[in-house]
XYZ file of C-alpha atoms in Angstrom:
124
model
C -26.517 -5.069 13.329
C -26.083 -7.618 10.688
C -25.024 -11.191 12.016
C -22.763 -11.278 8.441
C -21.344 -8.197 7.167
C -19.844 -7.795 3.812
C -16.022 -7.666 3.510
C -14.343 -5.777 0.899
C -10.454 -5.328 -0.043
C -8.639 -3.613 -2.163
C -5.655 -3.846 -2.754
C -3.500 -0.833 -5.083
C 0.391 -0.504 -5.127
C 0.267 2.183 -2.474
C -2.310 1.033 0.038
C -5.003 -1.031 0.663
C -8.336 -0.541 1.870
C -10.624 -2.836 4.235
C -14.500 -2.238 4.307
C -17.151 -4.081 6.602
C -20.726 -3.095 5.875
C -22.197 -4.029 8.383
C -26.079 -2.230 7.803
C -26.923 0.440 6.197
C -25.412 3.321 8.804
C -22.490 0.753 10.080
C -19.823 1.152 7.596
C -15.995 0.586 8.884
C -13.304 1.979 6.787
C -9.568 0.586 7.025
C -6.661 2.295 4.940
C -3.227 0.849 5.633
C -0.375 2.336 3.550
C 1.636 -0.899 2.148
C 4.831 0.824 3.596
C 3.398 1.167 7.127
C 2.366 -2.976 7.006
C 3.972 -5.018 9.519
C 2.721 -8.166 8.830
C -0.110 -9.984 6.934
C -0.726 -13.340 8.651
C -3.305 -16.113 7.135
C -5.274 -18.933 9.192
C -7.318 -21.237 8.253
C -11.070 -22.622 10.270
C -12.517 -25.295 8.590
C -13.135 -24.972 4.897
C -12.358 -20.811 5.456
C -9.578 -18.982 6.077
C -9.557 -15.386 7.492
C -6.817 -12.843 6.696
C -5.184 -10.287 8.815
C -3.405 -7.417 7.773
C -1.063 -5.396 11.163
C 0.340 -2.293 10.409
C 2.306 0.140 12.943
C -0.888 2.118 13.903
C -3.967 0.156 12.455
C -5.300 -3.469 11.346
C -7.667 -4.917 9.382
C -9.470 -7.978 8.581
C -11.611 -10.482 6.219
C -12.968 -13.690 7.196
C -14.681 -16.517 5.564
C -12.741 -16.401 2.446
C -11.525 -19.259 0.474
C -8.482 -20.285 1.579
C -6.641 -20.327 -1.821
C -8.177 -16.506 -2.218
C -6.295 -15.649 1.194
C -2.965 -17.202 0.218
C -3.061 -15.142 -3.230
C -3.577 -12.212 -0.996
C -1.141 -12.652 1.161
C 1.481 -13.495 -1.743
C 0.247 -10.646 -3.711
C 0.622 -8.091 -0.566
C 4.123 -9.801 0.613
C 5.478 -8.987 -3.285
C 4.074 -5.827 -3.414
C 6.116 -4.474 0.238
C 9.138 -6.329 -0.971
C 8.639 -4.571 -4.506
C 7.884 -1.133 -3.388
C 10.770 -1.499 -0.506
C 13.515 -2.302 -3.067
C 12.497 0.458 -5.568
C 14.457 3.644 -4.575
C 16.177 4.320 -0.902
C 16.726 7.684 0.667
C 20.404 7.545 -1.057
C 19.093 7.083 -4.696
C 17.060 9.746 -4.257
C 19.633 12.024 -2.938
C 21.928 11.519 -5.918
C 19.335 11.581 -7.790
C 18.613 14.949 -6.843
C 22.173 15.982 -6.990
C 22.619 15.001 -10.123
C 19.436 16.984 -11.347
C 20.904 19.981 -9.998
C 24.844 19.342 -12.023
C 22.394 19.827 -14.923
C 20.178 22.779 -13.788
C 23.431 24.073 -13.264
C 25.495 23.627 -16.167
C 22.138 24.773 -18.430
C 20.893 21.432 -19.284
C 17.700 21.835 -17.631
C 16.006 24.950 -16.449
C 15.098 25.378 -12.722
C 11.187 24.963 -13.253
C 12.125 21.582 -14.684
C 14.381 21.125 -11.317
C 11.601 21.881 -9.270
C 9.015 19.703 -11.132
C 11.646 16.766 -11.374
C 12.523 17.326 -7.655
C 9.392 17.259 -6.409
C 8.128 14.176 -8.447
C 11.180 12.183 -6.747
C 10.305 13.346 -2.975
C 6.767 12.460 -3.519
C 5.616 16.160 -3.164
């Protein structure tokens, strides 16, 4: 086992994923759903920081990273649960829906576009 494995994140506006490559067989794999995060908490050691993201079921992890770097990801992670939490709530959706079907109803849209609409608005 490597005494310094390489730390990857990525971050999208759905998820974000955590590799440690440890050697060439020892490869750890973290995907954490933004909406499932429950915290992402910095520290700094030294002239490093490490970063730790704690969701409801996993965690992950990066160390050694310049501490400006962490705070940018911990910023950029914070905005992107507080944007993605604000967008739509169960409610919107729901009148959403019910006002798709007032129009597949009165003739304004057909019910494959209902369906496709529908679906695109529960995620399906």
């Amino acid at each position: 086992m490597s005494s310094n494995p390489t730390e990857q994140l990525y971050i999208t506006n759905k998820r974000i994923i955590a590799y440690k490559i440890e050697g060439i067989f020892e490869n750890k794999r973290v995907e954490i759903p933004l909406s499932s995060i429950s915290s992402i908490n910095t520290s700094v050691k030294g002239l490093s920081a490490s970063i730790e993201i704690i969701a409801s079921n996993n965690s992950a992890s990066v160390e050694k990273m310049y501490i400006h770097v962490a705070r940018l990801i911990k910023k950029l992670v914070d905005s992107l649960i507080n944007r993605n939490s604000s967008h739509e709530t169960p409610n919107d959706v729901t009148d959403q829906i019910k006002k798709l079907a007032d129009l597949r109803d009165s003739g304004i849209l057909t019910e494959e576009e209902f369906k496709a609409k529908k679906s695109k608005l529960l995620g399906i």
